[in-house]
Coordinates of C-alpha atoms (C1' of nucleotides) in Angstrom, one line a residue:
Chain A
X1 CA 0.9 16.7 -6.9
X2 CA 2.8 13.6 -5.4
X3 CA -0.1 11.6 -3.4
X4 CA 0.8 10.9 0.2
X5 CA 2.0 7.8 1.7
X6 CA -1.9 6.3 2.7
X7 CA 0.2 4.1 5.4
X8 CA 3.6 4.3 7.3
X9 CA 6.9 5.0 5.4
X10 CA 9.7 3.2 5.5
X11 CA 10.7 5.4 8.3
X12 CA 7.9 6.0 10.0
X13 CA 7.3 2.1 10.1
X14 CA 10.7 1.4 11.8
X15 CA 10.3 4.1 14.8
X16 CA 6.7 2.6 15.3
X17 CA 8.2 -0.9 15.6
X18 CA 10.4 0.3 18.2
X19 CA 7.1 2.1 19.6
X20 CA 5.1 -0.4 19.9
X21 CA 7.9 -3.4 21.3
X22 CA 8.4 -1.0 24.3
X23 CA 4.4 0.7 24.3
X24 CA 6.7 3.8 26.2
X25 CA 9.2 6.0 24.8
X26 CA 10.8 8.4 24.8
X27 CA 12.5 10.5 21.9
X28 CA 15.7 9.2 23.2
X29 CA 14.8 5.4 23.9
X30 CA 14.2 5.3 20.1
X31 CA 17.1 7.0 19.1
X32 CA 19.0 4.4 21.2
X33 CA 17.2 1.8 19.8
X34 CA 18.0 3.0 16.3
X35 CA 21.2 4.2 16.8
X36 CA 22.8 0.7 17.3
X37 CA 21.5 -0.1 13.7
X38 CA 22.5 2.7 11.8
X39 CA 24.2 6.4 12.5
X40 CA 21.0 8.8 12.7
X41 CA 20.9 11.9 14.6
X42 CA 18.3 12.8 17.8
X43 CA 16.9 15.5 16.1
X44 CA 15.6 13.5 13.4
X45 CA 14.1 10.9 15.2
X46 CA 12.6 13.7 17.2
X47 CA 11.4 15.3 14.1
X48 CA 10.3 11.9 12.5
X49 CA 8.2 11.4 16.4
X50 CA 6.5 15.1 15.8
X51 CA 5.5 13.6 12.3
X52 CA 4.1 10.8 13.4
X53 CA 2.4 12.5 16.3
X54 CA 0.5 14.8 14.0
X55 CA -0.3 12.1 11.7
X56 CA -2.1 10.3 14.7
X57 CA -0.4 7.6 15.8
X58 CA 1.6 8.8 18.3
X59 CA 0.1 10.5 21.4
X60 CA 2.9 12.5 24.1
X61 CA 2.3 13.3 27.1
X62 CA 4.9 15.7 29.4
X63 CA 6.4 13.7 32.2
X64 CA 9.3 14.8 33.8
X65 CA 11.2 17.5 31.6
X66 CA 10.5 14.7 28.2
X67 CA 7.9 14.0 26.2
X68 CA 6.4 10.2 27.0
X69 CA 5.2 8.9 23.2
X70 CA 2.9 6.0 23.2
X71 CA 1.3 4.4 20.3
X72 CA -2.0 5.2 19.4
X73 CA -3.6 2.4 17.2
X74 CA -2.8 -1.3 17.9
X75 CA 0.6 -2.5 15.5
X76 CA -2.4 -4.9 14.5
X77 CA -4.3 -3.1 12.9
X78 CA -1.6 -0.2 11.3
X79 CA 0.7 -3.7 9.4
X80 CA -3.0 -4.8 8.5
X81 CA -3.8 -1.9 6.7
X82 CA -0.3 -1.7 5.1
X83 CA -1.5 -5.2 3.8
X84 CA -4.5 -4.2 2.6
X85 CA -2.6 -1.3 1.2
X86 CA 0.0 -3.7 -0.8
X87 CA -2.4 -5.8 -2.0
X88 CA -4.7 -3.7 -3.4
X89 CA -1.4 -2.1 -5.0
X90 CA 0.3 -4.6 -6.0
X91 CA -2.4 -7.5 -6.3
X92 CA -5.6 -5.8 -7.7
X93 CA -6.9 -6.4 -4.5
X94 CA -6.8 -10.1 -4.8
X95 CA -4.3 -11.8 -1.7
X96 CA -3.9 -15.3 -4.1
X97 CA -0.9 -14.3 -6.3
X98 CA 0.3 -12.8 -3.6
X99 CA 0.4 -16.4 -2.0
X100 CA 1.3 -18.3 -4.6
X101 CA 4.7 -16.2 -4.9
X102 CA 5.4 -16.2 -1.3
X103 CA 5.3 -20.4 -1.7
X104 CA 7.6 -20.0 -5.2
X105 CA 10.0 -18.1 -3.2
X106 CA 9.9 -20.7 -0.4
X107 CA 9.0 -17.5 2.4
X108 CA 6.4 -20.8 2.6
X109 CA 6.2 -24.0 2.7
X110 CA 3.2 -26.5 2.1
X111 CA 3.1 -27.5 6.2
X112 CA 3.2 -24.0 7.1
X113 CA 0.2 -23.4 5.1
X114 CA -1.7 -26.6 6.2
X115 CA -0.5 -25.9 9.8
X116 CA -2.4 -22.5 9.1
X117 CA -5.5 -23.4 7.6
X118 CA -5.7 -25.8 10.6
X119 CA -5.4 -22.8 12.7
X120 CA -8.1 -21.2 11.3
X121 CA -10.5 -24.7 11.0
X122 CA -10.4 -24.7 15.1
X123 CA -10.6 -21.2 15.6
X124 CA -13.2 -20.7 13.6
X125 CA -16.1 -20.0 16.6
X126 CA -17.2 -16.5 15.6
X127 CA -17.0 -15.7 11.8
Chain B
X1 CA 19.9 10.9 1.9
X2 CA 16.6 9.6 1.3
X3 CA 16.9 5.9 0.0
X4 CA 16.2 5.8 -3.4
X5 CA 13.3 2.9 -3.6
X6 CA 14.7 -0.9 -4.1
X7 CA 11.3 -1.3 -5.9
X8 CA 9.1 -0.2 -8.2
X9 CA 7.2 3.0 -6.8
X10 CA 3.6 3.3 -7.3
X11 CA 3.4 4.7 -10.3
X12 CA 6.0 2.7 -12.0
X13 CA 4.5 -0.2 -11.1
X14 CA 1.3 1.3 -12.4
X15 CA 3.0 2.0 -16.1
X16 CA 4.4 -1.6 -15.9
X17 CA 1.6 -3.9 -15.2
X18 CA 0.5 -2.0 -18.6
X19 CA 3.5 -3.1 -20.7
X20 CA 3.3 -6.2 -19.4
X21 CA -0.2 -6.8 -20.2
X22 CA 0.8 -6.1 -24.0
X23 CA 4.2 -6.5 -23.9
X24 CA 4.7 -3.8 -26.6
X25 CA 3.6 -0.6 -26.3
X26 CA 4.2 3.3 -27.6
X27 CA 3.7 5.9 -25.1
X28 CA 0.6 6.7 -26.8
X29 CA -1.0 2.7 -26.1
X30 CA 0.1 3.6 -22.0
X31 CA -1.1 6.8 -21.6
X32 CA -4.4 6.4 -23.6
X33 CA -4.7 3.4 -21.0
X34 CA -3.8 5.3 -18.1
X35 CA -6.3 8.6 -19.6
X36 CA -9.0 6.3 -18.6
X37 CA -8.7 5.7 -15.2
X38 CA -7.4 9.3 -14.6
X39 CA -5.9 13.1 -15.7
X40 CA -2.5 12.8 -16.8
X41 CA -0.5 14.5 -19.2
X42 CA 1.0 12.5 -22.2
X43 CA 4.6 14.0 -21.0
X44 CA 4.4 12.7 -17.6
X45 CA 4.0 9.1 -19.0
X46 CA 7.1 9.9 -21.1
X47 CA 8.6 11.0 -18.7
X48 CA 8.3 7.9 -16.3
X49 CA 8.7 5.5 -19.3
X50 CA 12.2 6.8 -19.6
X51 CA 12.8 6.7 -15.9
X52 CA 11.8 2.5 -16.3
X53 CA 14.3 2.7 -19.3
X54 CA 16.8 4.3 -17.1
X55 CA 16.6 1.7 -14.5
X56 CA 16.4 -1.1 -17.0
X57 CA 13.0 -2.5 -16.8
X58 CA 12.1 -0.9 -20.3
X59 CA 14.1 -1.2 -23.2
X60 CA 13.1 1.0 -25.9
X61 CA 13.3 0.6 -29.5
X62 CA 12.8 3.2 -32.7
X63 CA 10.1 2.2 -34.9
X64 CA 8.4 4.0 -37.3
X65 CA 7.9 7.2 -36.0
X66 CA 7.4 6.3 -32.2
X67 CA 9.6 4.1 -30.0
X68 CA 8.2 0.9 -28.8
X69 CA 8.8 -0.3 -25.2
X70 CA 8.8 -3.8 -24.8
X71 CA 9.7 -4.6 -20.7
X72 CA 12.8 -6.2 -19.5
X73 CA 12.2 -8.3 -16.8
X74 CA 8.9 -10.9 -16.4
X75 CA 6.3 -9.3 -14.4
X76 CA 6.9 -12.6 -12.2
X77 CA 10.0 -11.9 -11.4
X78 CA 9.7 -8.0 -10.5
X79 CA 6.5 -8.9 -8.3
X80 CA 7.9 -11.1 -6.0
X81 CA 11.1 -8.9 -5.8
X82 CA 8.6 -6.6 -4.6
X83 CA 6.9 -9.1 -2.4
X84 CA 10.3 -9.6 -0.8
X85 CA 10.7 -6.4 -0.1
X86 CA 7.6 -5.8 1.8
X87 CA 7.7 -9.2 3.8
X88 CA 11.4 -7.6 4.8
X89 CA 10.6 -4.0 5.5
X90 CA 7.3 -5.0 7.6
X91 CA 7.7 -8.4 8.9
X92 CA 11.3 -8.3 9.2
X93 CA 11.7 -11.2 6.4
X94 CA 9.2 -13.8 7.6
X95 CA 6.1 -14.3 6.0
X96 CA 3.7 -16.3 8.3
X97 CA 2.5 -13.3 10.0
X98 CA 1.6 -12.1 6.6
X99 CA -0.7 -14.8 6.1
X100 CA -2.0 -14.2 9.3
X101 CA -2.8 -11.3 8.3
X102 CA -4.7 -12.1 5.0
X103 CA -6.4 -15.0 6.5
X104 CA -8.0 -12.4 9.1
X105 CA -8.5 -9.6 6.8
X106 CA -10.7 -12.3 4.9
X107 CA -8.7 -11.5 1.9
X108 CA -8.0 -15.4 2.2
X109 CA -10.0 -18.5 3.0
X110 CA -9.2 -21.8 4.6
X111 CA -10.6 -23.4 1.9
X112 CA -7.7 -20.9 -1.0
X113 CA -5.0 -22.3 1.7
X114 CA -6.2 -26.0 1.8
X115 CA -6.3 -25.3 -2.1
X116 CA -3.0 -23.5 -2.7
X117 CA -1.1 -26.4 -0.4
X118 CA -2.7 -29.0 -2.8
X119 CA -1.2 -27.3 -5.6
X120 CA 2.2 -27.2 -3.9
X121 CA 1.7 -31.0 -2.7
X122 CA 0.7 -32.1 -6.2
X123 CA 3.2 -29.8 -8.1
X124 CA 6.5 -31.1 -6.5
X125 CA 9.0 -32.4 -9.0
X126 CA 11.9 -30.4 -8.9
X127 CA 12.3 -28.8 -5.5
Chain C
dG1 C1' 25.9 30.8 40.4
dG2 C1' 28.5 29.4 35.7
dA3 C1' 28.9 25.6 33.1
dT4 C1' 26.6 21.0 31.2
dT5 C1' 23.6 18.4 29.5
dA6 C1' 19.0 16.8 27.6
dG7 C1' 14.9 18.4 26.1
dT8 C1' 12.3 20.6 22.6
dA9 C1' 10.8 23.8 19.0
dC10 C1' 12.1 26.0 14.3
dT11 C1' 13.9 26.0 10.7
dA12 C1' 15.8 24.3 6.6
dA13 C1' 18.7 21.3 3.4
dA14 C1' 18.7 17.7 0.1
dT15 C1' 17.3 13.7 -2.2
dA16 C1' 12.9 10.7 -4.5
dA17 C1' 8.9 11.1 -6.9
dT18 C1' 5.3 13.4 -9.6
dT19 C1' 3.4 16.3 -13.0
dA20 C1' 3.6 18.6 -16.7
dG21 C1' 5.3 23.0 -19.8
dT22 C1' 8.4 24.3 -23.7
dA23 C1' 10.5 23.7 -27.8
dT24 C1' 11.9 21.3 -31.8
dG25 C1' 11.8 17.9 -35.2
dC26 C1' 9.4 15.1 -39.1
dG27 C1' 6.2 13.3 -41.2
dA28 C1' 1.4 13.6 -43.4
dC29 C1' -2.2 16.6 -45.7
dC30 C1' -4.2 20.0 -48.8
Chain D
dG1 C1' 5.6 24.9 -49.4
dG2 C1' 3.2 25.9 -45.5
dT3 C1' 0.4 24.1 -41.7
dC4 C1' -1.3 20.4 -38.1
dG5 C1' -0.2 16.8 -35.4
dC6 C1' 2.3 13.9 -32.8
dA7 C1' 6.6 12.7 -31.1
dT8 C1' 10.8 13.7 -28.3
dA9 C1' 13.8 16.2 -25.6
dC10 C1' 15.0 19.2 -22.1
dT11 C1' 13.4 21.6 -18.5
dA12 C1' 11.5 22.8 -14.2
dA13 C1' 8.0 22.9 -10.7
dT14 C1' 5.6 20.8 -7.3
dT15 C1' 4.9 17.5 -3.0
dA16 C1' 6.7 14.5 -0.1
dT17 C1' 10.2 11.6 2.6
dT18 C1' 14.1 12.3 5.2
dT19 C1' 17.7 14.2 7.5
dA20 C1' 19.9 17.2 10.4
dG21 C1' 21.0 21.9 11.8
dT22 C1' 21.1 25.8 15.8
dA23 C1' 19.2 28.2 19.2
dC24 C1' 16.5 27.8 23.3
dT25 C1' 15.4 26.6 27.9
dA26 C1' 15.2 24.2 31.9
dA27 C1' 17.0 21.0 35.1
dT28 C1' 21.9 19.2 37.1
dC29 C1' 26.6 18.9 38.8
dC30 C1' 30.5 20.8 40.7

DNA sequence: GGATTAGTACTAAATAATTAGTATGCGACC
DNA sequence: GGTCGCATACTAATTATTTAGTACTAATCC
Protein backbone atom coordinates (compact mmCIF):
# COMPACT_ATOMS: atom_id res chain seq x y z
CA UNK A 1 0.00 0.00 0.00
CA UNK A 2 2.99 2.23 0.13
CA UNK A 3 2.38 4.85 -2.55
CA UNK A 4 4.68 4.78 -5.51
CA UNK A 5 6.71 7.92 -5.97
CA UNK A 6 4.92 10.24 -8.36
CA UNK A 7 8.20 11.85 -9.27
CA UNK A 8 11.79 10.71 -9.56
CA UNK A 9 13.30 8.98 -6.57
CA UNK A 10 16.67 10.02 -5.28
CA UNK A 11 18.74 7.57 -7.28
CA UNK A 12 16.62 7.96 -10.36
CA UNK A 13 17.20 11.68 -10.25
CA UNK A 14 20.92 11.13 -9.86
CA UNK A 15 20.94 9.15 -13.07
CA UNK A 16 18.66 11.49 -14.96
CA UNK A 17 20.91 14.40 -14.16
CA UNK A 18 23.73 12.63 -15.91
CA UNK A 19 21.56 11.73 -18.87
CA UNK A 20 20.27 15.26 -19.28
CA UNK A 21 23.79 16.62 -19.14
CA UNK A 22 24.91 14.40 -22.01
CA UNK A 23 21.72 13.70 -23.92
CA UNK A 24 23.00 10.38 -25.30
CA UNK A 25 24.48 7.84 -22.92
CA UNK A 26 25.15 4.16 -22.48
CA UNK A 27 24.92 2.36 -19.20
CA UNK A 28 28.67 2.47 -19.09
CA UNK A 29 28.76 6.22 -19.45
CA UNK A 30 26.46 6.67 -16.50
CA UNK A 31 28.20 3.97 -14.50
CA UNK A 32 31.59 5.62 -14.87
CA UNK A 33 30.19 9.00 -14.01
CA UNK A 34 28.63 7.68 -10.84
CA UNK A 35 31.71 5.68 -9.91
CA UNK A 36 33.66 8.87 -9.53
CA UNK A 37 31.40 9.81 -6.68
CA UNK A 38 30.60 6.50 -5.05
CA UNK A 39 30.92 2.74 -5.18
CA UNK A 40 28.23 1.20 -7.33
CA UNK A 41 27.87 -1.88 -9.51
CA UNK A 42 27.44 -1.72 -13.23
CA UNK A 43 24.36 -3.90 -13.03
CA UNK A 44 22.82 -1.58 -10.48
CA UNK A 45 23.01 1.28 -12.90
CA UNK A 46 21.61 -0.95 -15.62
CA UNK A 47 18.66 -1.94 -13.47
CA UNK A 48 17.90 1.65 -12.61
CA UNK A 49 18.03 2.70 -16.23
CA UNK A 50 15.76 -0.15 -17.20
CA UNK A 51 13.28 1.11 -14.62
CA UNK A 52 13.61 4.64 -15.94
CA UNK A 53 12.87 3.32 -19.41
CA UNK A 54 9.81 1.50 -18.09
CA UNK A 55 8.66 4.71 -16.48
CA UNK A 56 9.14 6.46 -19.81
CA UNK A 57 11.81 8.82 -18.63
CA UNK A 58 14.32 7.17 -20.94
CA UNK A 59 14.10 5.79 -24.44
CA UNK A 60 16.60 3.19 -25.54
CA UNK A 61 17.80 2.39 -29.02
CA UNK A 62 20.04 -0.46 -30.02
CA UNK A 63 23.26 0.88 -31.40
CA UNK A 64 26.30 -1.28 -32.11
CA UNK A 65 26.77 -3.49 -29.08
CA UNK A 66 25.10 -1.50 -26.37
CA UNK A 67 21.88 0.39 -26.01
CA UNK A 68 21.95 4.14 -26.19
CA UNK A 69 19.62 5.91 -23.80
CA UNK A 70 18.09 9.31 -24.29
CA UNK A 71 15.76 11.36 -22.12
CA UNK A 72 12.16 11.47 -23.28
CA UNK A 73 11.20 14.47 -21.20
CA UNK A 74 13.13 17.71 -20.89
CA UNK A 75 14.83 18.33 -17.59
CA UNK A 76 12.89 21.51 -17.08
CA UNK A 77 9.57 19.78 -17.23
CA UNK A 78 10.50 16.97 -14.89
CA UNK A 79 12.13 19.21 -12.32
CA UNK A 80 9.13 21.50 -12.42
CA UNK A 81 6.99 18.51 -11.59
CA UNK A 82 9.22 17.70 -8.65
CA UNK A 83 9.00 21.26 -7.37
CA UNK A 84 5.25 21.19 -7.71
CA UNK A 85 5.00 17.93 -5.83
CA UNK A 86 7.23 19.27 -3.08
CA UNK A 87 5.31 22.51 -2.71
CA UNK A 88 2.07 20.59 -2.55
CA UNK A 89 3.29 18.05 -0.07
CA UNK A 90 5.14 20.38 2.26
CA UNK A 91 3.38 23.70 1.84
CA UNK A 92 -0.06 22.63 0.68
CA UNK A 93 0.56 24.26 -2.64
CA UNK A 94 1.57 27.76 -1.73
CA UNK A 95 5.02 28.93 -2.59
CA UNK A 96 5.42 32.01 -0.41
CA UNK A 97 6.32 30.12 2.76
CA UNK A 98 8.91 28.21 0.77
CA UNK A 99 10.40 31.48 -0.33
CA UNK A 100 10.49 32.72 3.23
CA UNK A 101 12.42 29.63 4.25
CA UNK A 102 14.92 30.07 1.46
CA UNK A 103 15.56 33.63 2.50
CA UNK A 104 15.81 32.82 6.18
CA UNK A 105 18.24 30.08 5.32
CA UNK A 106 20.40 32.51 3.34
CA UNK A 107 19.90 30.53 0.22
CA UNK A 108 18.52 33.69 -1.29
CA UNK A 109 19.28 37.29 -0.59
CA UNK A 110 17.07 40.29 -1.14
CA UNK A 111 19.36 41.10 -4.01
CA UNK A 112 18.62 37.75 -5.64
CA UNK A 113 14.92 38.37 -5.37
CA UNK A 114 15.14 41.82 -6.87
CA UNK A 115 17.23 40.51 -9.68
CA UNK A 116 14.78 37.82 -10.53
CA UNK A 117 11.76 40.05 -10.20
CA UNK A 118 13.43 42.45 -12.61
CA UNK A 119 14.00 39.56 -15.00
CA UNK A 120 10.35 38.70 -14.79
CA UNK A 121 9.22 42.25 -15.42
CA UNK A 122 11.45 42.52 -18.45
CA UNK A 123 10.72 39.11 -19.87
CA UNK A 124 6.94 39.39 -19.72
CA UNK A 125 5.72 39.32 -23.27
CA UNK A 126 3.63 36.23 -23.32
CA UNK A 127 1.80 35.75 -20.17
CA UNK B 1 21.64 -0.34 1.45
CA UNK B 2 18.81 1.90 0.63
CA UNK B 3 19.47 5.16 2.45
CA UNK B 4 17.16 6.05 5.28
CA UNK B 5 15.31 9.29 4.77
CA UNK B 6 17.19 12.14 6.40
CA UNK B 7 14.02 14.14 6.72
CA UNK B 8 10.37 13.38 7.29
CA UNK B 9 8.74 10.94 4.93
CA UNK B 10 5.42 11.71 3.34
CA UNK B 11 3.23 10.11 5.98
CA UNK B 12 5.39 11.28 8.83
CA UNK B 13 5.02 14.83 7.59
CA UNK B 14 1.27 14.38 7.35
CA UNK B 15 1.16 13.46 10.99
CA UNK B 16 3.58 16.13 12.13
CA UNK B 17 1.49 18.79 10.46
CA UNK B 18 -1.42 17.77 12.63
CA UNK B 19 0.71 17.67 15.75
CA UNK B 20 2.18 21.09 15.08
CA UNK B 21 -1.25 22.52 14.53
CA UNK B 22 -2.48 21.34 17.90
CA UNK B 23 0.67 21.07 19.98
CA UNK B 24 -0.80 18.38 22.25
CA UNK B 25 -2.43 15.33 20.71
CA UNK B 26 -3.30 11.75 21.40
CA UNK B 27 -3.16 9.01 18.82
CA UNK B 28 -6.91 9.25 18.63
CA UNK B 29 -6.82 12.97 17.83
CA UNK B 30 -4.48 12.38 14.93
CA UNK B 31 -6.39 9.31 13.81
CA UNK B 32 -9.66 11.16 13.60
CA UNK B 33 -8.11 14.06 11.80
CA UNK B 34 -6.61 11.77 9.19
CA UNK B 35 -9.80 9.74 8.85
CA UNK B 36 -11.57 12.78 7.50
CA UNK B 37 -9.29 12.70 4.52
CA UNK B 38 -8.65 9.03 3.98
CA UNK B 39 -9.17 5.51 5.22
CA UNK B 40 -6.57 4.54 7.77
CA UNK B 41 -6.37 2.23 10.77
CA UNK B 42 -5.92 3.46 14.30
CA UNK B 43 -2.96 1.17 14.79
CA UNK B 44 -1.31 2.54 11.67
CA UNK B 45 -1.34 6.00 13.15
CA UNK B 46 -0.05 4.62 16.40
CA UNK B 47 2.83 2.86 14.71
CA UNK B 48 3.78 6.00 12.83
CA UNK B 49 3.70 8.08 15.97
CA UNK B 50 5.83 5.54 17.77
CA UNK B 51 8.37 5.84 14.97
CA UNK B 52 8.25 9.62 15.17
CA UNK B 53 8.91 9.36 18.88
CA UNK B 54 11.87 7.06 18.21
CA UNK B 55 13.18 9.56 15.73
CA UNK B 56 12.81 12.27 18.36
CA UNK B 57 10.26 14.31 16.50
CA UNK B 58 7.69 13.56 19.16
CA UNK B 59 7.83 13.27 22.90
CA UNK B 60 5.19 11.26 24.72
CA UNK B 61 3.99 11.60 28.25
CA UNK B 62 1.59 9.33 30.03
CA UNK B 63 -1.53 11.17 30.91
CA UNK B 64 -4.67 9.49 32.21
CA UNK B 65 -5.27 6.50 30.02
CA UNK B 66 -3.52 7.47 26.83
CA UNK B 67 -0.21 9.01 25.94
CA UNK B 68 -0.10 12.64 24.99
CA UNK B 69 2.32 13.49 22.21
CA UNK B 70 4.03 16.80 21.68
CA UNK B 71 6.47 17.97 19.03
CA UNK B 72 10.08 18.24 20.15
CA UNK B 73 11.20 20.42 17.28
CA UNK B 74 9.47 23.52 15.97
CA UNK B 75 7.80 23.21 12.62
CA UNK B 76 9.91 25.97 11.19
CA UNK B 77 13.13 24.19 11.90
CA UNK B 78 12.02 20.85 10.50
CA UNK B 79 10.53 22.31 7.36
CA UNK B 80 13.66 24.33 6.80
CA UNK B 81 15.61 21.10 6.92
CA UNK B 82 13.33 19.59 4.33
CA UNK B 83 13.74 22.57 2.06
CA UNK B 84 17.48 22.36 2.44
CA UNK B 85 17.51 18.68 1.62
CA UNK B 86 15.35 19.27 -1.43
CA UNK B 87 17.45 22.12 -2.73
CA UNK B 88 20.57 20.03 -2.29
CA UNK B 89 19.17 16.95 -3.91
CA UNK B 90 17.44 18.57 -6.83
CA UNK B 91 19.41 21.76 -7.43
CA UNK B 92 22.78 20.87 -5.99
CA UNK B 93 22.31 23.46 -3.30
CA UNK B 94 21.49 26.59 -5.23
CA UNK B 95 18.13 28.18 -4.76
CA UNK B 96 17.90 30.47 -7.77
CA UNK B 97 16.86 27.77 -10.23
CA UNK B 98 14.17 26.71 -7.79
CA UNK B 99 12.91 30.25 -7.74
CA UNK B 100 12.86 30.36 -11.50
CA UNK B 101 10.75 27.23 -11.58
CA UNK B 102 8.31 28.64 -9.07
CA UNK B 103 7.87 31.76 -11.11
CA UNK B 104 7.52 29.91 -14.39
CA UNK B 105 4.94 27.72 -12.79
CA UNK B 106 2.93 30.77 -11.64
CA UNK B 107 3.37 29.77 -8.05
CA UNK B 108 4.97 33.14 -7.55
CA UNK B 109 4.42 36.42 -9.30
CA UNK B 110 6.80 39.32 -9.68
CA UNK B 111 4.61 41.08 -7.17
CA UNK B 112 5.17 38.34 -4.61
CA UNK B 113 8.88 38.64 -5.05
CA UNK B 114 8.89 42.37 -4.66
CA UNK B 115 6.76 42.12 -1.61
CA UNK B 116 9.03 39.66 0.04
CA UNK B 117 12.18 41.49 -0.93
CA UNK B 118 10.69 44.62 0.61
CA UNK B 119 9.96 42.66 3.76
CA UNK B 120 13.55 41.54 3.86
CA UNK B 121 14.89 45.04 3.39
CA UNK B 122 12.75 46.35 6.18
CA UNK B 123 13.27 43.50 8.57
CA UNK B 124 17.05 43.44 8.42
CA UNK B 125 18.31 44.40 11.82
CA UNK B 126 20.22 41.35 12.84
CA UNK B 127 21.94 39.70 9.99
C1' DG C 1 39.46 -21.07 -32.39
C1' DG C 2 39.66 -20.34 -27.37
C1' DA C 3 40.01 -16.75 -23.90
C1' DT C 4 38.76 -12.30 -22.65
C1' DT C 5 35.73 -8.41 -22.56
C1' DA C 6 31.52 -5.87 -22.54
C1' DG C 7 26.87 -6.08 -22.82
C1' DT C 8 22.13 -7.68 -21.49
C1' DA C 9 18.38 -10.37 -19.14
C1' DC C 10 16.88 -12.56 -15.33
C1' DT C 11 16.75 -13.10 -10.60
C1' DA C 12 16.87 -11.90 -6.02
C1' DA C 13 18.05 -9.98 -1.63
C1' DA C 14 18.24 -6.16 1.67
C1' DT C 15 16.27 -2.23 3.64
C1' DA C 16 12.86 1.41 4.16
C1' DA C 17 8.17 2.81 4.39
C1' DT C 18 3.47 1.95 5.07
C1' DT C 19 -0.27 -0.46 6.71
C1' DA C 20 -2.69 -3.08 9.90
C1' DG C 21 -3.95 -7.42 12.74
C1' DT C 22 -3.88 -9.74 17.26
C1' DA C 23 -3.24 -10.00 22.05
C1' DT C 24 -3.55 -7.85 26.25
C1' DG C 25 -4.63 -4.68 29.93
C1' DC C 26 -7.39 -1.31 32.30
C1' DG C 27 -11.04 1.55 33.55
C1' DA C 28 -16.07 2.41 32.90
C1' DC C 29 -20.68 0.86 32.88
C1' DC C 30 -24.53 -2.08 34.13
C1' DG D 1 -18.15 -9.12 38.63
C1' DG D 2 -18.57 -9.39 33.72
C1' DT D 3 -18.57 -6.95 29.47
C1' DC D 4 -17.37 -3.20 26.53
C1' DG D 5 -14.50 0.32 24.76
C1' DC D 6 -10.19 2.22 24.21
C1' DA D 7 -5.39 2.17 24.69
C1' DT D 8 -0.98 -0.03 23.96
C1' DA D 9 2.66 -3.54 22.61
C1' DC D 10 4.03 -6.80 19.64
C1' DT D 11 4.05 -8.81 15.27
C1' DA D 12 3.80 -9.09 10.53
C1' DA D 13 2.66 -8.41 5.73
C1' DT D 14 2.97 -5.55 1.60
C1' DT D 15 5.09 -2.54 -1.58
C1' DA D 16 8.71 0.50 -3.13
C1' DT D 17 13.44 1.35 -3.54
C1' DT D 18 18.09 0.16 -4.02
C1' DT D 19 21.59 -2.88 -4.83
C1' DA D 20 23.87 -6.44 -7.13
C1' DG D 21 24.87 -11.46 -8.49
C1' DT D 22 24.65 -15.06 -12.12
C1' DA D 23 24.06 -16.77 -16.59
C1' DC D 24 24.28 -16.06 -21.22
C1' DT D 25 25.60 -13.73 -25.74
C1' DA D 26 28.36 -11.50 -29.01
C1' DA D 27 32.47 -9.21 -30.30
C1' DT D 28 37.50 -8.85 -29.81
C1' DC D 29 42.12 -10.30 -29.08
C1' DC D 30 46.02 -13.48 -29.50
